[in-house]
Amino acid sequence: MLYEVFDILSLTKHERFSKHDRQAFDLVLETAEGIAKKFLRPFLKDGDRNPPQLLEGKVKVRPALHDYYHEFCRCGLLASTFDEESGGIQLPATVYAAADFIIGNGHNGFEMITSLSRGAAKLLDTFGSELVKETYLKKILAGEWAATMCLTEPHAGSALSNITTAAYPKEDGTFLIKGQKIFISGGDHDITENIVHLVLARISGAPPGVKGISLFAVPKKRVSPRDRILIDNDVRPLGLYHKMGQRSTPTMHLDFGGNADCIGHLVGSANTGLIGMFQMMNSFRLGVGLAGSYIATAAYYASLEYAHERQQGQRAGKKDLLEGQTSIINHPDVRRMLFLQKAIAEGTLSLIMQCNKYSDLESVSADDERERYRDLLELLTPVAKTYGAEMGTVSVNNGLQVLGGYGYTEDFILEQLARDIRVMSLYEGTTGIQSQALLARQIPAHDRKAFYLWIGEVKTVIVEAEAHKSLLFYSRWLDSEIKSLEETTGHMLAQKDVDPEIFLMDANLYMEFFGLVCIAWQWLKQGIFATSRLDKGDVGTDGTFYRSKLETMKFFFHYELRKTRGLQERLQDNTTLTIAGERELLI
């Protein structure tokens, strides 16, 4: 995926990445694999069975999480994508995503803690003043302090315009913070001596709505100006949520400034907090999509192994009892479920890598080219997040189905993975929110500029595929899907100014349509490289790998992409059944 499909070495011709080569990239992946083998995989079940504890106002997590966090930071992975002057090695985001895939596949709960710190550090590096960077960023990148983001409030949920956490300016330029935040992943723990919370709050006198929201760095403990030691900063854990999955990581209800002694630093300009926070949220959205892939992949290999080992029944039409039972992998329905798992997991991974490649190209481009990659990335981010989260769950559920009743027991890992992945469609904005953002904001922006840029990207792959006779059927198929999506998009946008509620009522279905076409694009892209290698005849023992890629591509087209026809018909059907009326019919 890195070296063939996404030609990651082409990035090294740019000055930012010029010090890297394949050996350096492989070393990063080997480092991630070493961490996964020693610090992650052995503790996946333990973290679930022994969740964090809130004792006497302090949260205790498993010692294994301490070990992982400090090793991840010590080996430089946390800071790896940052500039050299900040302590990083300017690693491409695409390579980091591959390493993160390995880490998350080993332990999806532990991975969340390092991702939070990395995302917060990126935000501080982009928007923080020199004082903020000196105070917080260096400590986070060194692994001495951890970090979180704090958006949601008990009364507001996803409606950020309604937040009431307040910030009161002090004479020294800092702010007194007062309010509560809920569902804060990693909100309190004993892994590091301090935790830096990135908190959305409203400065007293700020305008209402999102235009009056600011962003603050609020540490759990602050440095005393007198003797330079850490002292309490009036941040209190009010409760620890008992979750369905990802139980190894603490999710908190936090109180800021209950004793009117919580100090924070403004990050960026006043009343522009959402600009910085959305940078962090968008990076996390790609991370959530990636999580859908790496959890689904873990489930796929567990169910694949079981399907090879489990002997049950005989193949249809073969009823000679003397032949003995067959492995269930030989039953067509089991094979269908395994292909579906593989198609979703590896298709999602490809789309996430595509997004990260755009991010890398944006970082080394200028002017129109830079804007082009930024537009593509912003368009595809909600799609990558949603497809990975929603279809990753479908993938894991099919893995559990392969195991039958055993999948529902704690003896196999599938039941835990099914619980762990379920939250992904809720993280960083629910599927409904992502879908409305895609249809109402990303698609129509600047006369559908990003949408048509993306179509150009897909058509480039279609043309490349047409050079291979064996892929001509699939390239033409994808081309027809693009035309259907264009037609459907035009139909829906025509409703935008007529009735906004009708326009958005089936945004989720539009997202599903868009996601299917995106994954087909990625599978055709993989199919081109698999076909090229097989045609050259130099694949050796890797032949099965490439043939498997082609079979999975075909499966996705014939089994999944066909769903677009029904979606298109519904999206162009003007019957309104979900719009609230005068009478309540949901009884």
XYZ file of C-alpha atoms in Angstrom:
587
model
C 0.000 0.000 0.000
C 2.732 2.458 0.940
C 5.265 1.753 -1.760
C 3.111 0.578 -4.672
C -0.386 2.034 -4.438
C 0.596 5.371 -2.877
C 4.213 5.602 -4.043
C 5.229 7.120 -0.736
C 8.871 7.414 -1.776
C 7.853 10.094 -4.290
C 7.400 12.425 -1.315
C 11.121 12.280 -0.562
C 11.853 14.478 -3.589
C 10.392 17.366 -1.593
C 12.710 19.153 0.809
C 10.498 18.539 3.851
C 10.811 14.756 3.476
C 14.183 14.598 1.710
C 16.065 13.040 4.628
C 13.905 9.903 4.485
C 14.182 6.768 2.381
C 12.601 3.332 2.358
C 14.932 2.082 5.065
C 13.839 4.923 7.354
C 10.146 4.284 6.678
C 10.555 0.554 7.266
C 12.272 1.295 10.561
C 9.248 3.307 11.692
C 6.949 0.383 10.888
C 9.273 -2.083 12.598
C 9.315 0.152 15.685
C 5.515 0.209 15.743
C 5.405 -3.561 15.362
C 7.884 -3.992 18.223
C 5.741 -1.821 20.490
C 2.577 -3.672 19.470
C 4.146 -7.051 20.157
C 5.547 -6.166 23.597
C 3.302 -3.450 25.015
C -0.088 -3.807 23.310
C -1.329 -7.206 22.128
C -0.653 -9.024 25.424
C -2.835 -6.510 27.315
C -5.874 -6.127 25.051
C -8.154 -8.315 27.173
C -6.629 -7.198 30.471
C -7.479 -3.567 29.770
C -11.070 -4.515 29.040
C -11.475 -6.745 32.099
C -9.786 -4.260 34.452
C -10.981 -0.749 33.522
C -9.702 2.467 35.157
C -10.793 3.293 38.699
C -11.725 6.672 40.191
C -10.489 6.477 43.786
C -10.483 9.432 46.170
C -10.658 11.932 43.333
C -7.852 10.321 41.296
C -7.987 7.989 38.309
C -5.825 4.883 38.236
C -5.182 2.994 34.985
C -3.425 -0.306 34.348
C 0.399 -0.299 34.608
C 0.575 -1.621 31.024
C -0.867 1.661 29.753
C 1.908 3.554 31.567
C 4.524 1.347 29.925
C 3.053 1.741 26.453
C 2.657 5.510 26.651
C 6.203 6.154 27.778
C 7.714 3.720 25.252
C 5.720 5.286 22.406
C 7.044 8.717 23.359
C 10.574 7.536 24.143
C 11.079 6.032 20.684
C 9.952 9.287 19.050
C 6.677 8.222 17.444
C 4.608 10.889 19.200
C 6.757 13.716 17.824
C 7.680 12.027 14.541
C 5.559 14.130 12.146
C 6.567 17.464 13.717
C 9.212 19.825 12.375
C 12.804 19.093 13.299
C 13.024 22.313 15.344
C 10.131 21.035 17.483
C 11.847 17.712 18.095
C 10.286 15.709 15.249
C 11.733 14.038 12.163
C 9.196 15.409 9.637
C 7.772 11.967 8.948
C 5.047 11.931 6.272
C 1.544 11.636 7.700
C 0.907 8.654 5.422
C 3.758 6.666 6.975
C 2.623 7.653 10.461
C -0.888 6.428 9.600
C 0.590 3.051 8.652
C 2.439 2.886 11.980
C -0.709 3.993 13.811
C -2.617 1.187 12.066
C -0.187 -1.317 13.597
C -0.446 0.308 17.038
C -4.245 0.457 17.023
C -4.555 -3.051 15.680
C -2.532 -4.180 18.702
C -4.650 -2.303 21.271
C -7.308 0.128 20.096
C -7.892 1.544 23.593
C -4.287 2.324 24.438
C -3.785 3.923 21.005
C -6.385 6.559 21.852
C -4.282 8.087 24.649
C -1.243 8.777 22.467
C -3.446 10.038 19.616
C -5.044 12.585 21.927
C -1.679 13.967 22.973
C -0.408 14.056 19.408
C -3.529 15.835 18.121
C -3.403 18.419 20.891
C 0.293 19.012 20.261
C -0.397 19.595 16.555
C -3.009 22.196 17.454
C -0.700 23.988 19.876
C 2.113 23.920 17.341
C -0.129 25.559 14.717
C -2.055 28.108 16.788
C -0.200 28.526 20.053
C 1.843 31.595 20.970
C 5.504 31.186 21.816
C 4.558 31.311 25.503
C 1.981 28.542 25.048
C 4.421 26.405 23.080
C 7.146 26.885 25.656
C 4.770 26.132 28.521
C 2.925 23.126 27.097
C 4.098 21.827 23.711
C 7.602 20.744 24.680
C 6.318 18.810 27.679
C 3.706 16.994 25.601
C 6.106 16.040 22.802
C 8.634 14.797 25.351
C 5.988 12.495 26.820
C 6.132 14.185 30.234
C 2.577 15.560 29.986
C -0.490 14.169 28.217
C -3.330 16.143 26.605
C -7.039 16.032 25.780
C -9.707 18.057 24.014
C -12.800 19.256 25.890
C -15.819 20.227 23.800
C -19.020 18.594 24.987
C -21.094 19.958 27.879
C -23.982 18.265 29.734
C -26.662 20.519 28.236
C -25.180 21.125 24.772
C -24.022 17.800 23.314
C -22.844 18.341 19.748
C -24.410 21.829 19.619
C -21.180 23.718 20.282
C -22.879 27.063 19.761
C -24.675 26.480 23.073
C -21.639 25.933 25.297
C -21.571 27.978 28.502
C -18.113 27.286 29.947
C -16.839 30.776 30.730
C -13.457 32.494 30.607
C -12.723 35.657 32.583
C -9.631 37.709 31.632
C -6.986 38.416 34.287
C -4.535 41.305 34.335
C -1.566 39.050 33.559
C -3.110 37.878 30.265
C -4.341 34.525 31.526
C -8.003 33.597 32.078
C -10.100 32.155 34.886
C -12.020 29.164 33.483
C -15.343 27.959 34.890
C -17.617 25.197 33.581
C -18.084 21.472 33.089
C -17.232 19.114 30.236
C -18.428 15.554 29.649
C -17.241 12.504 27.698
C -13.584 13.606 27.925
C -11.440 10.697 26.726
C -8.248 10.500 28.777
C -9.654 13.296 30.959
C -7.820 12.089 34.032
C -5.223 9.388 34.730
C -1.937 8.724 36.478
C 0.186 8.010 33.374
C 1.862 11.427 33.348
C 2.404 14.038 36.037
C 0.175 16.520 34.242
C -2.586 16.682 31.616
C -3.194 19.685 29.350
C -6.862 20.150 28.469
C -7.768 22.086 25.325
C -11.043 23.680 26.386
C -13.666 25.519 24.369
C -15.087 28.414 26.414
C -16.738 31.779 25.970
C -14.909 34.927 27.113
C -17.193 37.139 29.176
C -18.933 39.590 26.845
C -18.268 37.503 23.714
C -20.983 37.352 21.044
C -23.445 34.439 21.142
C -23.144 31.330 18.991
C -20.020 29.867 17.450
C -18.596 33.336 16.711
C -18.016 33.865 20.428
C -16.121 30.646 21.198
C -12.449 30.728 22.181
C -9.920 27.996 22.856
C -7.796 27.651 25.986
C -4.967 25.450 27.218
C -5.980 24.495 30.750
C -3.593 22.226 32.665
C -4.645 19.861 35.418
C -1.738 21.340 37.366
C -0.062 24.693 36.747
C 3.474 25.795 37.375
C 3.801 27.955 40.461
C 5.479 31.260 39.478
C 7.184 31.388 42.869
C 9.041 28.071 43.123
C 8.360 26.566 39.643
C 6.722 23.408 40.964
C 3.398 21.941 39.815
C 0.406 22.952 41.913
C -3.307 22.165 41.698
C -5.203 24.101 38.998
C -8.768 23.470 40.202
C -9.630 20.801 37.609
C -11.687 18.017 39.206
C -12.949 14.651 37.931
C -16.638 14.472 38.864
C -17.215 11.027 37.454
C -15.873 8.223 35.292
C -18.168 6.804 32.610
C -18.666 3.044 32.519
C -18.505 2.272 28.838
C -19.712 -0.509 26.589
C -16.292 -0.822 24.928
C -12.821 0.712 24.859
C -12.940 0.249 28.604
C -9.173 0.457 29.103
C -9.195 4.242 28.648
C -10.876 6.617 31.132
C -13.688 8.836 29.866
C -14.455 11.609 32.302
C -16.896 14.242 33.494
C -14.669 17.182 34.466
C -15.277 20.337 36.456
C -13.151 23.430 35.775
C -12.938 26.223 38.332
C -15.255 24.919 41.022
C -13.178 26.874 43.521
C -12.641 29.850 41.173
C -8.944 29.019 40.798
C -8.646 27.425 37.343
C -6.176 29.249 35.080
C -5.928 28.850 31.297
C -3.976 30.374 28.417
C -5.729 31.594 25.270
C -4.751 29.576 22.185
C -4.980 31.636 19.011
C -7.157 34.736 18.880
C -10.235 35.439 20.940
C -13.517 34.168 19.459
C -11.773 31.931 16.888
C -11.601 28.769 18.973
C -13.442 26.546 16.529
C -10.851 27.135 13.809
C -8.155 25.513 15.928
C -10.406 22.853 17.384
C -11.644 21.771 13.962
C -8.061 21.144 12.876
C -7.735 18.747 15.788
C -11.174 17.233 15.214
C -10.509 16.611 11.523
C -7.261 14.809 12.292
C -9.159 12.739 14.854
C -11.875 12.006 12.281
C -9.269 10.405 10.047
C -8.028 8.577 13.126
C -11.529 7.270 13.825
C -11.840 6.038 10.241
C -8.459 4.349 10.635
C -9.670 2.798 13.894
C -12.587 1.295 12.003
C -10.046 -0.325 9.706
C -7.598 -1.616 12.293
C -10.261 -3.023 14.608
C -12.025 -4.620 11.631
C -8.695 -6.066 10.501
C -8.065 -7.588 13.922
C -11.531 -9.158 13.763
C -10.978 -10.365 10.203
C -7.827 -12.284 11.004
C -9.368 -13.775 14.150
C -12.416 -15.006 12.224
C -10.299 -16.132 9.247
C -8.182 -18.285 11.558
C -11.318 -19.744 13.142
C -12.870 -20.465 9.731
C -9.808 -22.499 8.730
C -9.789 -24.480 11.970
C -13.499 -25.055 12.596
C -14.798 -28.289 11.066
C -18.550 -28.322 10.567
C -20.963 -29.812 8.037
C -20.255 -30.746 4.461
C -20.279 -28.792 1.238
C -23.639 -28.582 -0.494
C -24.376 -31.636 -2.614
C -21.783 -33.788 -0.814
C -23.624 -35.870 1.760
C -21.280 -38.837 2.087
C -20.876 -38.975 5.876
C -17.737 -41.082 5.484
C -15.944 -38.074 3.997
C -15.955 -36.268 7.323
C -16.714 -32.615 7.959
C -15.228 -29.691 6.065
C -13.673 -26.487 7.332
C -16.343 -23.785 7.444
C -14.220 -21.580 5.189
C -15.434 -23.818 2.362
C -19.072 -22.792 2.885
C -20.118 -20.005 0.465
C -21.877 -17.880 3.086
C -18.841 -17.949 5.378
C -16.626 -16.979 2.463
C -19.010 -14.130 1.668
C -18.684 -12.793 5.204
C -14.898 -13.101 5.145
C -14.653 -11.313 1.789
C -16.924 -8.580 3.137
C -14.687 -8.115 6.181
C -11.563 -7.913 4.050
C -13.163 -5.581 1.495
C -14.260 -3.134 4.181
C -11.079 -3.208 6.280
C -8.606 -2.892 3.408
C -10.790 -0.512 1.411
C -11.043 1.801 4.423
C -7.295 1.656 5.016
C -6.733 2.678 1.411
C -9.078 5.667 1.682
C -7.407 6.812 4.931
C -3.993 6.562 3.275
C -5.337 8.554 0.321
C -6.424 11.321 2.695
C -3.074 11.346 4.455
C -1.265 11.490 1.112
C -3.293 14.601 0.285
C -2.255 16.037 3.652
C 1.419 15.368 2.883
C 1.112 16.910 -0.577
C -0.629 19.950 0.879
C 2.305 20.455 3.267
C 4.842 20.597 0.396
C 2.771 22.456 -2.211
C 2.124 26.137 -2.824
C -0.743 28.341 -3.940
C -3.322 26.603 -6.169
C -1.850 23.124 -5.695
C -1.883 23.536 -1.926
C -5.507 24.658 -2.031
C -6.373 21.733 -4.296
C -5.085 19.128 -1.853
C -6.682 20.946 1.072
C -10.049 20.928 -0.680
C -9.801 17.219 -1.473
C -8.839 16.433 2.103
C -11.713 18.432 3.575
C -14.195 16.793 1.200
C -13.090 13.237 1.965
C -12.487 13.500 5.720
C -16.140 13.040 6.798
C -16.514 10.228 4.253
C -13.420 8.374 5.483
C -14.503 8.786 9.098
C -18.060 7.619 8.462
C -17.315 4.684 6.187
C -14.592 3.384 8.506
C -16.796 3.743 11.586
C -20.098 2.462 10.195
C -18.817 -0.252 7.900
C -16.056 -1.238 10.295
C -18.838 -2.165 12.696
C -20.543 -4.191 9.963
C -17.241 -5.922 9.269
C -16.666 -6.896 12.908
C -20.251 -8.095 13.274
C -19.758 -10.372 10.296
C -16.621 -11.722 11.928
C -18.609 -12.509 15.048
C -21.174 -14.259 12.843
C -18.445 -16.475 11.370
C -17.759 -17.775 14.871
C -21.452 -18.375 15.558
C -22.250 -18.827 19.232
C -18.567 -18.830 20.160
C -18.312 -15.269 18.888
C -20.714 -14.162 21.606
C -18.493 -15.472 24.396
C -15.510 -13.938 26.163
C -13.394 -16.928 25.101
C -12.809 -15.262 21.733
C -11.787 -11.663 21.060
C -14.646 -10.920 18.644
C -17.135 -9.935 21.346
C -14.718 -7.341 22.739
C -13.873 -5.952 19.312
C -17.606 -5.631 18.570
C -17.979 -3.521 21.708
C -14.819 -1.525 21.076
C -15.706 -0.494 17.518
C -19.292 0.493 18.234
C -18.335 3.926 19.586
C -16.527 4.970 16.392
C -19.706 6.186 14.704
C -20.246 8.476 17.726
C -16.727 9.887 18.111
C -15.945 13.324 16.627
C -19.491 13.953 15.450
C -22.102 11.273 14.821
C -22.809 9.833 11.399
C -25.762 12.185 11.030
C -23.578 15.215 11.714
C -20.856 14.045 9.311
C -23.436 13.357 6.605
C -25.050 16.775 6.894
C -21.611 18.417 6.830
C -20.754 16.567 3.610
C -23.989 17.368 1.812
C -24.664 20.878 3.125
C -21.107 22.245 3.372
C -18.368 20.278 1.600
C -20.264 19.377 -1.577
C -21.808 22.777 -2.508
C -18.827 24.888 -1.385
C -17.449 27.151 -4.163
C -19.826 25.753 -6.805
C -18.904 22.125 -6.017
C -15.217 22.810 -6.621
C -13.896 20.041 -4.355
C -16.512 17.597 -5.631
C -15.344 18.064 -9.224
C -11.687 17.904 -8.183
C -12.431 14.540 -6.615
C -14.232 13.308 -9.723
C -11.097 14.220 -11.659
C -9.031 12.082 -9.276
C -11.374 9.120 -9.752
C -11.410 9.476 -13.535
C -7.606 9.399 -13.567
C -7.750 5.959 -11.938
C -10.498 4.872 -14.345
C -8.285 5.785 -17.318
C -5.339 3.909 -15.798
C -7.504 0.839 -15.286
C -8.674 0.893 -18.910
C -5.124 0.040 -19.953
C -5.712 -3.442 -18.498
C -8.175 -5.568 -20.447
C -9.142 -7.540 -17.342
C -10.138 -4.332 -15.521
C -12.074 -2.676 -18.352
C -15.428 -3.988 -17.063
C -14.785 -2.495 -13.619
C -13.426 0.829 -14.874
C -16.560 1.337 -16.969
C -18.706 0.311 -14.029
C -17.094 2.903 -11.762
C -17.443 5.535 -14.478
C -21.199 4.895 -14.590
C -21.378 5.178 -10.793
C -19.702 8.587 -10.952
C -22.327 9.741 -13.442
C -25.108 8.455 -11.161
C -23.596 10.225 -8.163
C -23.308 13.482 -10.150
C -26.943 13.228 -11.206
C -28.113 12.467 -7.676
C -26.022 15.270 -6.217
C -27.536 17.776 -8.621
C -31.049 16.584 -7.770
C -30.442 16.975 -4.041
C -28.745 20.373 -4.243
C -31.749 21.674 -6.134
C -33.698 21.237 -2.880
C -31.194 23.215 -0.815
C -32.873 26.605 -1.040
C -36.416 25.273 -1.502
C -36.702 23.393 1.796
C -33.531 22.869 3.882
C -35.176 20.179 5.993
C -36.168 18.078 2.985
C -32.722 18.705 1.487
C -30.997 17.161 4.523
C -33.499 14.468 5.502
C -31.607 11.687 3.708
C -28.070 13.025 4.113
C -27.041 9.719 5.709
C -28.082 7.833 2.585
C -26.150 10.263 0.416
C -23.092 9.650 2.607
C -23.554 5.908 2.137
C -23.727 6.348 -1.648
C -20.639 8.577 -1.668
C -18.739 6.173 0.598
C -19.435 3.167 -1.618
C -18.135 4.999 -4.685
C -15.049 6.156 -2.768
C -14.169 2.628 -1.681
C -14.766 1.293 -5.201
C -12.298 3.946 -6.411
C -9.744 2.730 -3.896
C -10.282 -0.915 -4.763
C -9.876 -0.223 -8.471
C -6.670 1.611 -7.606
C -5.402 -1.446 -5.723
C -6.594 -3.664 -8.567
C -4.402 -1.780 -11.052
C -1.240 -2.491 -9.083
C -2.194 -6.106 -8.373
C -2.895 -6.694 -12.076
C 0.345 -5.021 -13.131
C 2.407 -7.180 -10.802
C 0.673 -10.382 -11.856
C 1.030 -9.512 -15.545
C 4.780 -9.030 -15.078
C 5.020 -12.517 -13.640
C 7.702 -11.624 -11.087
C 5.620 -11.892 -7.905
C 7.079 -15.169 -6.639
C 5.494 -16.235 -3.381
C 3.458 -12.990 -3.278
C 1.195 -14.168 -6.090
C -1.545 -15.255 -3.697
C -1.460 -11.812 -2.061
C -2.065 -10.020 -5.362
C -4.714 -12.510 -6.529
C -6.489 -12.035 -3.206
C -6.496 -8.273 -3.777
C -8.137 -8.744 -7.176
C -10.757 -11.164 -5.868
C -11.626 -8.769 -3.056
C -11.896 -5.886 -5.508
C -14.334 -7.926 -7.590
C -16.294 -8.863 -4.473
C -16.679 -5.228 -3.505
C -18.033 -4.272 -6.922
C -20.411 -7.212 -7.271
C -21.691 -7.305 -3.695
C -21.338 -3.797 -2.237
C -21.284 -1.312 -5.106
C -24.579 -2.708 -6.391
C -26.268 -1.096 -3.379
C -25.942 2.325 -4.997
C -28.905 1.646 -7.303
C -31.360 1.463 -4.410
C -29.766 4.459 -2.726
C -30.020 6.534 -5.891
C -33.683 5.668 -6.313
C -34.461 6.652 -2.718
C -32.454 9.883 -2.910
C -34.407 10.947 -5.977
C -37.733 9.921 -4.445
C -39.484 13.046 -3.134
C -41.742 11.168 -0.718
C -41.237 12.690 2.743
C -41.813 10.342 5.663
C -39.321 11.559 8.253
C -40.245 15.261 8.393
C -41.950 16.144 11.672
C -45.605 17.129 11.221
C -48.505 18.298 13.342
C -49.341 14.764 14.483
C -46.935 12.341 16.124
C -46.994 9.055 14.205
C -44.014 7.394 15.899
C -46.038 5.606 18.584
